[in-house]
PDB file of C-alpha atoms in Angstrom:
ATOM      1  CA  MET A  25      -0.086  -0.022  -0.039  1.00 32.00           C
ATOM      2  CA  LEU A  26       1.854   3.400  -1.074  1.00 38.00           C
ATOM      3  CA  PHE A  27       0.575   6.317   1.301  1.00 35.00           C
ATOM      4  CA  ILE A  28       0.642   9.646  -0.376  1.00 36.00           C
ATOM      5  CA  ASP A  29       1.414  12.729   1.319  1.00 37.00           C
ATOM      6  CA  ALA A  30      -1.290  15.129   1.063  1.00 37.00           C
ATOM      7  CA  ARG A  31      -0.025  18.052   2.436  1.00 36.00           C
ATOM      8  CA  GLY A  32      -0.148  21.113   0.273  1.00 39.00           C
ATOM      9  CA  THR A  33       0.045  19.103  -2.649  1.00 46.00           C
ATOM     10  CA  GLY A  34      -1.513  21.670  -4.889  1.00 53.00           C
ATOM     11  CA  GLY A  35      -3.240  20.912  -8.583  1.00 62.00           C
ATOM     12  CA  MET A  36      -1.810  19.166 -11.397  1.00 87.00           C
ATOM     13  CA  ILE A  37      -2.251  21.280 -14.074  1.00 94.00           C
ATOM     14  CA  SER A  38      -2.348  19.988 -17.927  1.00 95.00           C
ATOM     15  CA  ILE A  39      -2.393  21.274 -21.492  1.00 96.00           C
ATOM     16  CA  THR A  40      -2.827  18.084 -23.935  1.00 94.00           C
ATOM     17  CA  THR A  41      -5.751  19.281 -26.132  1.00 92.00           C
ATOM     18  CA  GLN A  42      -6.418  22.109 -28.857  1.00 89.00           C
ATOM     19  CA  LYS A  43      -9.178  23.509 -26.565  1.00 91.00           C
ATOM     20  CA  ASP A  44      -6.530  23.853 -23.812  1.00 91.00           C
ATOM     21  CA  ALA A  45      -3.653  24.912 -26.119  1.00 90.00           C
ATOM     22  CA  GLY A  46      -6.225  27.794 -27.856  1.00 89.00           C
ATOM     23  CA  LYS A  47      -6.563  29.845 -24.422  1.00 89.00           C
ATOM     24  CA  ILE A  48      -2.753  30.671 -24.238  1.00 92.00           C
ATOM     25  CA  ARG A  49      -3.313  33.016 -27.085  1.00 90.00           C
ATOM     26  CA  ASP A  50      -5.611  35.141 -24.978  1.00 88.00           C
ATOM     27  CA  LEU A  51      -3.212  35.831 -22.751  1.00 95.00           C
ATOM     28  CA  SER A  52      -2.926  39.709 -21.434  1.00 96.00           C
ATOM     29  CA  PHE A  53       0.615  40.008 -21.327  1.00 97.00           C
ATOM     30  CA  CYS A  54       3.606  39.227 -23.684  1.00 96.00           C
ATOM     31  CA  TYR A  55       5.589  35.874 -22.607  1.00 96.00           C
ATOM     32  CA  ILE A  56       8.893  37.088 -23.638  1.00 94.00           C
ATOM     33  CA  CYS A  57       8.746  40.331 -21.699  1.00 95.00           C
ATOM     34  CA  GLY A  58       6.207  40.027 -19.054  1.00 96.00           C
ATOM     35  CA  ILE A  59       4.603  43.650 -19.922  1.00 96.00           C
ATOM     36  CA  ASP A  60       0.975  43.817 -20.443  1.00 96.00           C
ATOM     37  CA  PHE A  61      -0.482  44.390 -24.251  1.00 96.00           C
ATOM     38  CA  GLN A  62      -2.071  47.844 -24.891  1.00 94.00           C
ATOM     39  CA  GLU A  63      -4.192  48.581 -27.632  1.00 92.00           C
ATOM     40  CA  SER A  64      -1.398  49.977 -29.779  1.00 93.00           C
ATOM     41  CA  ASP A  65       0.884  47.582 -29.567  1.00 93.00           C
ATOM     42  CA  SER A  66       1.727  45.602 -32.765  1.00 92.00           C
ATOM     43  CA  LYS A  67       1.354  42.135 -31.681  1.00 92.00           C
ATOM     44  CA  ASN A  68       1.786  38.780 -33.712  1.00 91.00           C
ATOM     45  CA  LEU A  69       1.571  35.318 -32.833  1.00 92.00           C
ATOM     46  CA  ASP A  70       4.818  33.474 -31.988  1.00 92.00           C
ATOM     47  CA  HIS A  71       5.022  29.455 -31.862  1.00 92.00           C
ATOM     48  CA  VAL A  72       6.960  27.910 -29.121  1.00 94.00           C
ATOM     49  CA  PRO A  73       8.891  25.835 -30.221  1.00 92.00           C
ATOM     50  CA  PRO A  74       9.210  27.381 -34.092  1.00 90.00           C
ATOM     51  CA  LYS A  75       6.617  25.891 -36.204  1.00 90.00           C
ATOM     52  CA  SER A  76       9.535  24.798 -38.628  1.00 87.00           C
ATOM     53  CA  ILE A  77      10.758  22.514 -35.931  1.00 89.00           C
ATOM     54  CA  PHE A  78       8.281  20.105 -36.923  1.00 93.00           C
ATOM     55  CA  ALA A  79       7.438  17.814 -39.881  1.00 91.00           C
ATOM     56  CA  LYS A  80       4.480  18.696 -41.549  1.00 91.00           C
ATOM     57  CA  PRO A  81       2.029  16.092 -39.790  1.00 92.00           C
ATOM     58  CA  ASP A  82       2.985  17.361 -36.293  1.00 93.00           C
ATOM     59  CA  ARG A  83       2.113  21.113 -36.902  1.00 90.00           C
ATOM     60  CA  ASP A  84      -1.260  20.793 -35.763  1.00 85.00           C
ATOM     61  CA  PHE A  85      -2.217  21.487 -31.789  1.00 88.00           C
ATOM     62  CA  PRO A  86       1.116  23.927 -31.507  1.00 92.00           C
ATOM     63  CA  LEU A  87       1.580  26.175 -28.403  1.00 95.00           C
ATOM     64  CA  LYS A  88       1.172  29.657 -29.753  1.00 94.00           C
ATOM     65  CA  PHE A  89       1.465  32.837 -27.992  1.00 95.00           C
ATOM     66  CA  THR A  90       0.827  36.385 -28.534  1.00 94.00           C
ATOM     67  CA  THR A  91       3.931  39.125 -28.552  1.00 94.00           C
ATOM     68  CA  HIS A  92       4.827  41.904 -29.162  1.00 94.00           C
ATOM     69  CA  LYS A  93       6.024  41.775 -32.866  1.00 89.00           C
ATOM     70  CA  ASP A  94       8.960  43.951 -33.177  1.00 86.00           C
ATOM     71  CA  GLN A  95      10.657  44.635 -29.554  1.00 87.00           C
ATOM     72  CA  CYS A  96      10.050  41.017 -28.577  1.00 90.00           C
ATOM     73  CA  HIS A  97       9.503  38.381 -31.397  1.00 79.00           C
ATOM     74  CA  SER A  98      11.755  39.670 -34.308  1.00 79.00           C
ATOM     75  CA  PRO A  99      15.148  39.608 -32.701  1.00 75.00           C
ATOM     76  CA  MET A 100      14.495  35.587 -31.982  1.00 73.00           C
ATOM     77  CA  ASN A 101      14.520  35.105 -35.705  1.00 73.00           C
ATOM     78  CA  LEU A 102      17.432  34.153 -36.181  1.00 69.00           C
ATOM     79  CA  ASP A 103      17.787  31.538 -33.172  1.00 75.00           C
ATOM     80  CA  ASP A 104      14.850  30.154 -34.446  1.00 77.00           C
ATOM     81  CA  GLU A 105      16.004  29.550 -37.934  1.00 78.00           C
ATOM     82  CA  VAL A 106      19.252  27.594 -36.173  1.00 75.00           C
ATOM     83  CA  ILE A 107      17.281  25.162 -33.847  1.00 78.00           C
ATOM     84  CA  SER A 108      14.607  24.610 -37.197  1.00 78.00           C
ATOM     85  CA  GLN A 109      17.753  23.599 -38.996  1.00 77.00           C
ATOM     86  CA  LEU A 110      19.321  21.520 -36.322  1.00 78.00           C
ATOM     87  CA  PHE A 111      15.818  19.384 -35.873  1.00 80.00           C
ATOM     88  CA  ALA A 112      15.810  19.444 -40.144  1.00 77.00           C
ATOM     89  CA  LEU A 113      18.300  16.758 -39.805  1.00 74.00           C
ATOM     90  CA  ILE A 114      16.188  14.747 -37.855  1.00 76.00           C
ATOM     91  CA  HIS A 115      13.345  14.685 -40.546  1.00 76.00           C
ATOM     92  CA  GLY A 116      16.546  14.054 -43.138  1.00 73.00           C
ATOM     93  CA  LYS A 117      16.780  17.649 -44.365  1.00 69.00           C
ATOM     94  CA  GLN A 118      20.119  19.139 -44.967  1.00 64.00           C
ATOM     95  CA  PRO A 119      20.709  23.120 -45.198  1.00 59.00           C
ATOM     96  CA  SER A 120      21.529  24.674 -48.478  1.00 59.00           C
ATOM     97  CA  GLU A 121      25.251  25.814 -48.585  1.00 57.00           C
ATOM     98  CA  LYS A 122      23.607  29.409 -48.706  1.00 60.00           C
ATOM     99  CA  ASN A 123      21.384  29.323 -46.118  1.00 59.00           C
ATOM    100  CA  ASP A 124      23.503  27.566 -43.830  1.00 56.00           C
ATOM    101  CA  LYS A 125      22.645  28.928 -40.109  1.00 53.00           C
ATOM    102  CA  LEU A 126      24.250  25.865 -38.189  1.00 55.00           C
ATOM    103  CA  LYS A 127      27.823  26.485 -39.332  1.00 54.00           C
ATOM    104  CA  ILE A 128      28.776  22.856 -38.508  1.00 52.00           C
ATOM    105  CA  GLY A 129      32.283  22.076 -38.207  1.00 52.00           C
ATOM    106  CA  VAL A 130      34.334  18.753 -37.730  1.00 46.00           C
ATOM    107  CA  TYR A 131      37.120  18.261 -34.944  1.00 44.00           C
ATOM    108  CA  GLN A 132      38.810  15.450 -34.083  1.00 47.00           C
ATOM    109  CA  ARG A 133      38.777  14.197 -30.387  1.00 47.00           C
ATOM    110  CA  THR A 134      42.682  13.656 -30.186  1.00 43.00           C
ATOM    111  CA  GLU A 135      42.860  11.124 -27.528  1.00 50.00           C
ATOM    112  CA  THR A 136      40.323   8.609 -29.264  1.00 46.00           C
ATOM    113  CA  GLY A 137      40.783   9.461 -32.666  1.00 44.00           C
ATOM    114  CA  ALA A 138      37.318  10.017 -33.273  1.00 43.00           C
ATOM    115  CA  ILE A 139      36.032  12.660 -35.933  1.00 41.00           C
ATOM    116  CA  MET A 140      32.957  14.045 -34.868  1.00 46.00           C
ATOM    117  CA  ALA A 141      30.575  17.502 -35.985  1.00 48.00           C
ATOM    118  CA  SER A 142      30.080  20.379 -33.805  1.00 51.00           C
ATOM    119  CA  PHE A 143      28.297  23.898 -34.103  1.00 51.00           C
ATOM    120  CA  SER A 144      28.621  26.867 -32.024  1.00 51.00           C
ATOM    121  CA  GLU A 145      26.744  29.710 -33.598  1.00 44.00           C
ATOM    122  CA  ARG A 146      24.037  29.901 -31.224  1.00 49.00           C
ATOM    123  CA  ASN A 147      23.624  29.172 -27.337  1.00 69.00           C
ATOM    124  CA  ILE A 148      21.062  26.606 -26.993  1.00 80.00           C
ATOM    125  CA  GLU A 149      20.202  27.257 -23.483  1.00 85.00           C
ATOM    126  CA  ILE A 150      19.473  30.989 -24.088  1.00 84.00           C
ATOM    127  CA  LEU A 151      16.744  29.511 -26.569  1.00 86.00           C
ATOM    128  CA  LEU A 152      15.442  27.207 -23.891  1.00 91.00           C
ATOM    129  CA  ARG A 153      15.079  29.918 -21.213  1.00 93.00           C
ATOM    130  CA  ARG A 154      12.816  31.523 -23.330  1.00 92.00           C
ATOM    131  CA  TRP A 155      10.779  28.487 -24.329  1.00 95.00           C
ATOM    132  CA  LEU A 156      10.148  28.186 -20.664  1.00 97.00           C
ATOM    133  CA  LYS A 157       8.911  31.300 -20.040  1.00 97.00           C
ATOM    134  CA  GLY A 158       6.437  30.415 -22.723  1.00 97.00           C
ATOM    135  CA  PHE A 159       5.586  27.248 -20.600  1.00 98.00           C
ATOM    136  CA  HIS A 160       5.358  28.778 -17.526  1.00 98.00           C
ATOM    137  CA  ALA A 161       3.278  31.383 -18.812  1.00 97.00           C
ATOM    138  CA  ALA A 162       0.681  28.578 -20.304  1.00 97.00           C
ATOM    139  CA  LEU A 163       0.375  26.700 -17.084  1.00 97.00           C
ATOM    140  CA  TYR A 164       0.189  29.514 -14.446  1.00 97.00           C
ATOM    141  CA  ARG A 165      -1.150  32.416 -16.558  1.00 96.00           C
ATOM    142  CA  GLU A 166       1.715  34.436 -15.273  1.00 97.00           C
ATOM    143  CA  PRO A 167       5.033  35.710 -17.088  1.00 97.00           C
ATOM    144  CA  LEU A 168       8.016  34.600 -15.413  1.00 96.00           C
ATOM    145  CA  ASP A 169      10.512  37.479 -13.944  1.00 95.00           C
ATOM    146  CA  GLU A 170      13.210  38.488 -15.760  1.00 93.00           C
ATOM    147  CA  ASN A 171      15.562  37.857 -12.879  1.00 96.00           C
ATOM    148  CA  THR A 172      14.781  34.445 -12.804  1.00 97.00           C
ATOM    149  CA  ARG A 173      17.791  32.015 -12.279  1.00 96.00           C
ATOM    150  CA  PHE A 174      17.779  29.000 -14.680  1.00 96.00           C
ATOM    151  CA  ALA A 175      19.981  25.698 -14.355  1.00 95.00           C
ATOM    152  CA  ILE A 176      19.905  23.706 -17.610  1.00 94.00           C
ATOM    153  CA  GLN A 177      21.423  20.402 -18.797  1.00 93.00           C
ATOM    154  CA  THR A 178      20.659  20.360 -22.603  1.00 90.00           C
ATOM    155  CA  PRO A 179      20.239  17.191 -24.364  1.00 89.00           C
ATOM    156  CA  PHE A 180      23.426  17.937 -26.224  1.00 84.00           C
ATOM    157  CA  PRO A 181      27.303  16.967 -25.311  1.00 83.00           C
ATOM    158  CA  SER A 182      29.123  20.048 -25.186  1.00 79.00           C
ATOM    159  CA  GLY A 183      32.928  21.465 -24.360  1.00 75.00           C
ATOM    160  CA  VAL A 184      35.449  23.618 -25.577  1.00 74.00           C
ATOM    161  CA  LYS A 185      38.365  23.009 -28.099  1.00 71.00           C
ATOM    162  CA  LYS A 186      42.081  23.636 -26.412  1.00 75.00           C
ATOM    163  CA  ASP A 187      45.484  23.581 -28.240  1.00 73.00           C
ATOM    164  CA  ASP A 188      43.655  21.025 -30.895  1.00 68.00           C
ATOM    165  CA  GLN A 189      42.103  18.706 -28.351  1.00 70.00           C
ATOM    166  CA  PHE A 190      38.123  18.801 -27.540  1.00 71.00           C
ATOM    167  CA  ILE A 191      37.610  18.982 -23.608  1.00 76.00           C
ATOM    168  CA  ASP A 192      34.134  18.167 -23.222  1.00 79.00           C
ATOM    169  CA  ALA A 193      31.733  19.202 -20.178  1.00 83.00           C
ATOM    170  CA  PRO A 194      30.524  16.258 -17.756  1.00 88.00           C
ATOM    171  CA  ILE A 195      26.686  15.768 -17.480  1.00 91.00           C
ATOM    172  CA  LYS A 196      25.958  18.077 -14.535  1.00 90.00           C
ATOM    173  CA  GLU A 197      25.669  16.189 -11.391  1.00 93.00           C
ATOM    174  CA  GLN A 198      22.495  18.144 -10.146  1.00 95.00           C
ATOM    175  CA  HIS A 199      21.029  16.536 -13.469  1.00 96.00           C
ATOM    176  CA  TYR A 200      20.417  13.195 -12.213  1.00 97.00           C
ATOM    177  CA  GLU A 201      18.668  14.875  -8.893  1.00 97.00           C
ATOM    178  CA  PHE A 202      16.301  16.759 -11.397  1.00 97.00           C
ATOM    179  CA  VAL A 203      15.792  13.323 -13.564  1.00 98.00           C
ATOM    180  CA  GLU A 204      14.963  11.255 -10.273  1.00 97.00           C
ATOM    181  CA  CYS A 205      12.536  14.580  -8.786  1.00 97.00           C
ATOM    182  CA  ILE A 206      10.648  13.979 -12.512  1.00 98.00           C
ATOM    183  CA  LYS A 207      10.641  10.345 -12.601  1.00 97.00           C
ATOM    184  CA  LYS A 208       9.664   9.924  -9.059  1.00 97.00           C
ATOM    185  CA  ASN A 209       6.466  12.426  -9.055  1.00 97.00           C
ATOM    186  CA  ARG A 210       5.360  10.775 -12.449  1.00 96.00           C
ATOM    187  CA  ALA A 211       5.069   7.298 -10.544  1.00 95.00           C
ATOM    188  CA  ILE A 212       2.356   9.184  -8.285  1.00 95.00           C
ATOM    189  CA  GLY A 213       0.916  11.621 -11.223  1.00 94.00           C
ATOM    190  CA  LYS A 214       1.902  14.655  -9.782  1.00 95.00           C
ATOM    191  CA  LEU A 215       3.497  16.874 -12.599  1.00 97.00           C
ATOM    192  CA  ASP A 216       2.011  19.635 -14.375  1.00 98.00           C
ATOM    193  CA  CYS A 217       2.413  18.827 -18.373  1.00 97.00           C
ATOM    194  CA  ILE A 218       2.236  20.281 -21.621  1.00 97.00           C
ATOM    195  CA  GLN A 219       2.046  17.846 -24.702  1.00 96.00           C
ATOM    196  CA  SER A 220       1.403  19.116 -28.430  1.00 95.00           C
ATOM    197  CA  ASN A 221       2.106  18.705 -31.760  1.00 94.00           C
ATOM    198  CA  ASN A 222       0.911  15.071 -32.215  1.00 93.00           C
ATOM    199  CA  GLY A 223       2.739  14.241 -29.057  1.00 94.00           C
ATOM    200  CA  ARG A 224       6.026  15.208 -30.403  1.00 94.00           C
ATOM    201  CA  LEU A 225       6.759  17.864 -27.428  1.00 96.00           C
ATOM    202  CA  ARG A 226       6.524  16.915 -23.878  1.00 97.00           C
ATOM    203  CA  TYR A 227       7.092  18.904 -20.909  1.00 98.00           C
ATOM    204  CA  GLU A 228       6.557  18.294 -17.236  1.00 98.00           C
ATOM    205  CA  CYS A 229       7.360  20.074 -13.938  1.00 98.00           C
ATOM    206  CA  VAL A 230       6.822  19.942 -10.792  1.00 98.00           C
ATOM    207  CA  TRP A 231       7.678  22.746  -7.644  1.00 98.00           C
ATOM    208  CA  ASP A 232      10.341  21.649  -4.789  1.00 97.00           C
ATOM    209  CA  LYS A 233      11.068  23.313  -1.613  1.00 95.00           C
ATOM    210  CA  LEU A 234      14.828  24.226  -1.320  1.00 91.00           C
ATOM    211  CA  SER A 235      16.870  23.993   2.030  1.00 89.00           C
ATOM    212  CA  ASN A 236      16.764  27.858   2.516  1.00 90.00           C
ATOM    213  CA  GLY A 237      12.754  27.683   1.937  1.00 92.00           C
ATOM    214  CA  SER A 238      12.251  29.083  -1.357  1.00 96.00           C
ATOM    215  CA  TRP A 239      10.635  27.238  -4.415  1.00 97.00           C
ATOM    216  CA  SER A 240      11.973  26.185  -7.360  1.00 98.00           C
ATOM    217  CA  CYS A 241      10.573  24.668 -10.601  1.00 98.00           C
ATOM    218  CA  ILE A 242      12.326  21.087 -11.459  1.00 98.00           C
ATOM    219  CA  PHE A 243      11.288  20.279 -15.058  1.00 98.00           C
ATOM    220  CA  ALA A 244      11.906  17.884 -18.124  1.00 98.00           C
ATOM    221  CA  LEU A 245      11.371  18.475 -21.847  1.00 97.00           C
ATOM    222  CA  ASN A 246      11.539  16.178 -24.598  1.00 96.00           C
ATOM    223  CA  LEU A 247      11.141  16.828 -28.798  1.00 94.00           C
ATOM    224  CA  TYR A 248      11.247  13.958 -30.834  1.00 92.00           C
ATOM    225  CA  ASP A 249      13.198  11.914 -28.528  1.00 91.00           C
ATOM    226  CA  TRP A 250      16.042  15.221 -29.074  1.00 90.00           C
ATOM    227  CA  LYS A 251      18.756  13.109 -26.942  1.00 90.00           C
ATOM    228  CA  ASN A 252      19.504  11.239 -29.864  1.00 86.00           C
ATOM    229  CA  LEU A 253      20.777  14.232 -31.894  1.00 79.00           C
ATOM    230  CA  GLY A 254      23.919  14.227 -29.819  1.00 78.00           C
ATOM    231  CA  ASP A 255      26.826  12.228 -30.347  1.00 77.00           C
ATOM    232  CA  ILE A 256      25.486   9.456 -28.456  1.00 81.00           C
ATOM    233  CA  ASN A 257      28.446   7.044 -29.558  1.00 81.00           C
ATOM    234  CA  ASN A 258      31.349   8.933 -28.178  1.00 80.00           C
ATOM    235  CA  PHE A 259      29.287  11.126 -25.103  1.00 84.00           C
ATOM    236  CA  LYS A 260      26.831   9.952 -22.691  1.00 88.00           C
ATOM    237  CA  ALA A 261      23.111   9.889 -23.847  1.00 90.00           C
ATOM    238  CA  ARG A 262      21.356  12.874 -21.602  1.00 93.00           C
ATOM    239  CA  GLY A 263      17.450  14.043 -21.516  1.00 95.00           C
ATOM    240  CA  CYS A 264      16.836  17.625 -21.076  1.00 95.00           C
ATOM    241  CA  ALA A 265      16.112  18.805 -17.497  1.00 97.00           C
ATOM    242  CA  GLY A 266      16.988  21.730 -15.385  1.00 97.00           C
ATOM    243  CA  MET A 267      15.444  24.049 -12.579  1.00 97.00           C
ATOM    244  CA  TYR A 268      14.391  27.843 -12.571  1.00 98.00           C
ATOM    245  CA  SER A 269      14.028  29.846  -9.409  1.00 97.00           C
ATOM    246  CA  PRO A 270      11.971  32.818  -9.498  1.00 97.00           C
ATOM    247  CA  PRO A 271      13.103  35.655  -7.381  1.00 96.00           C
ATOM    248  CA  ASN A 272       9.983  35.810  -5.203  1.00 96.00           C
ATOM    249  CA  GLY A 273      10.668  32.144  -4.027  1.00 96.00           C
ATOM    250  CA  LYS A 274       7.370  31.429  -4.380  1.00 96.00           C
ATOM    251  CA  ALA A 275       5.548  28.519  -6.367  1.00 97.00           C
ATOM    252  CA  PRO A 276       2.464  29.750  -8.570  1.00 96.00           C
ATOM    253  CA  ASN A 277      -1.264  29.048  -7.444  1.00 92.00           C
ATOM    254  CA  ASN A 278      -2.216  25.399  -8.014  1.00 92.00           C
ATOM    255  CA  ALA A 279       1.396  24.584  -9.375  1.00 96.00           C
ATOM    256  CA  ALA A 280       2.094  20.722  -8.503  1.00 97.00           C
ATOM    257  CA  LEU A 281       4.329  20.344  -5.619  1.00 97.00           C
ATOM    258  CA  ALA A 282       6.997  17.826  -5.181  1.00 97.00           C
ATOM    259  CA  THR A 283       6.003  14.817  -2.850  1.00 95.00           C
ATOM    260  CA  GLN A 284       8.433  14.482   0.250  1.00 92.00           C
ATOM    261  CA  LEU A 285       7.533  10.614   0.476  1.00 92.00           C
ATOM    262  CA  GLU A 286      10.719   8.096  -0.302  1.00 92.00           C
ATOM    263  CA  PHE A 287       9.393   5.214  -2.247  1.00 94.00           C
ATOM    264  CA  ARG A 288      10.827   2.776  -4.899  1.00 93.00           C
ATOM    265  CA  PHE A 289      10.780   3.898  -8.741  1.00 93.00           C
ATOM    266  CA  GLU A 290      11.800   3.067 -11.831  1.00 92.00           C
ATOM    267  CA  ASN A 291      15.252   4.683 -12.850  1.00 95.00           C
ATOM    268  CA  LEU A 292      17.353   2.637 -14.872  1.00 93.00           C
ATOM    269  CA  ASP A 293      18.671   5.360 -17.296  1.00 94.00           C
ATOM    270  CA  GLU A 294      19.332   7.768 -14.641  1.00 96.00           C
ATOM    271  CA  ALA A 295      20.634  10.956 -17.417  1.00 96.00           C
ATOM    272  CA  ASP A 296      17.063  10.522 -19.233  1.00 96.00           C
ATOM    273  CA  PRO A 297      13.816  11.977 -17.582  1.00 97.00           C
ATOM    274  CA  PHE A 298      11.816  10.285 -20.277  1.00 96.00           C
ATOM    275  CA  GLY A 299      13.856   6.957 -20.164  1.00 92.00           C
ATOM    276  CA  LEU A 300      13.233   3.881 -18.080  1.00 89.00           C
TER     277      LEU A 300
END
């Protein structure tokens, strides 16, 4: 028999239908800057993630947000092009030489002699922060404070090149804690979630209280099982997970709050929040 901790559990919020997603467009604020819209504002709709990431059969039921057109949305266009070309590789498409935004290079990891490809044109973590702002706004109907602190493990191996040798950055130790938290709360159905684009996007999160008494959101994000886009032959595969901490240290109303129970749950792949 499993006893569930009922103290301050919060509600579980889900956006998994077209009707749920339709309400996101009616938010009174821009999810990027957090400022309320005025009648005179020039606005447009922003897909999160970009529409071009998805194969055509998966473009139904997207997440679309109203944004300030010029000051907020337009500056993000290049980032959207880069990530779209990266995901085009999943769909078997290569960018043309004239329109190549990925700027993929080839390097040799000298200690193994392996030949691998890399790109460094854009900071993927910065892009993910923008998406997290959107997911937060969609679930909790409030903007994410610009002073929010983030800790993100992307699904792609990373590192630096020094003296013709590649030095990889290991998976952050806290990443394993994030994965464990997500799987533990999934086991008892205590996650807020978003699922869109024919199930190709899945975002899950739960709010946990830190030792200093403040609340942080622990999250996991999967797109087309994107951990396989990384070089899994030479690096340990890892899913995308992390946390963000609003400066006020408070969890949103009705957010799912992490259980404090100790119990067994399946966690064979400790680096992937969506693995076994």
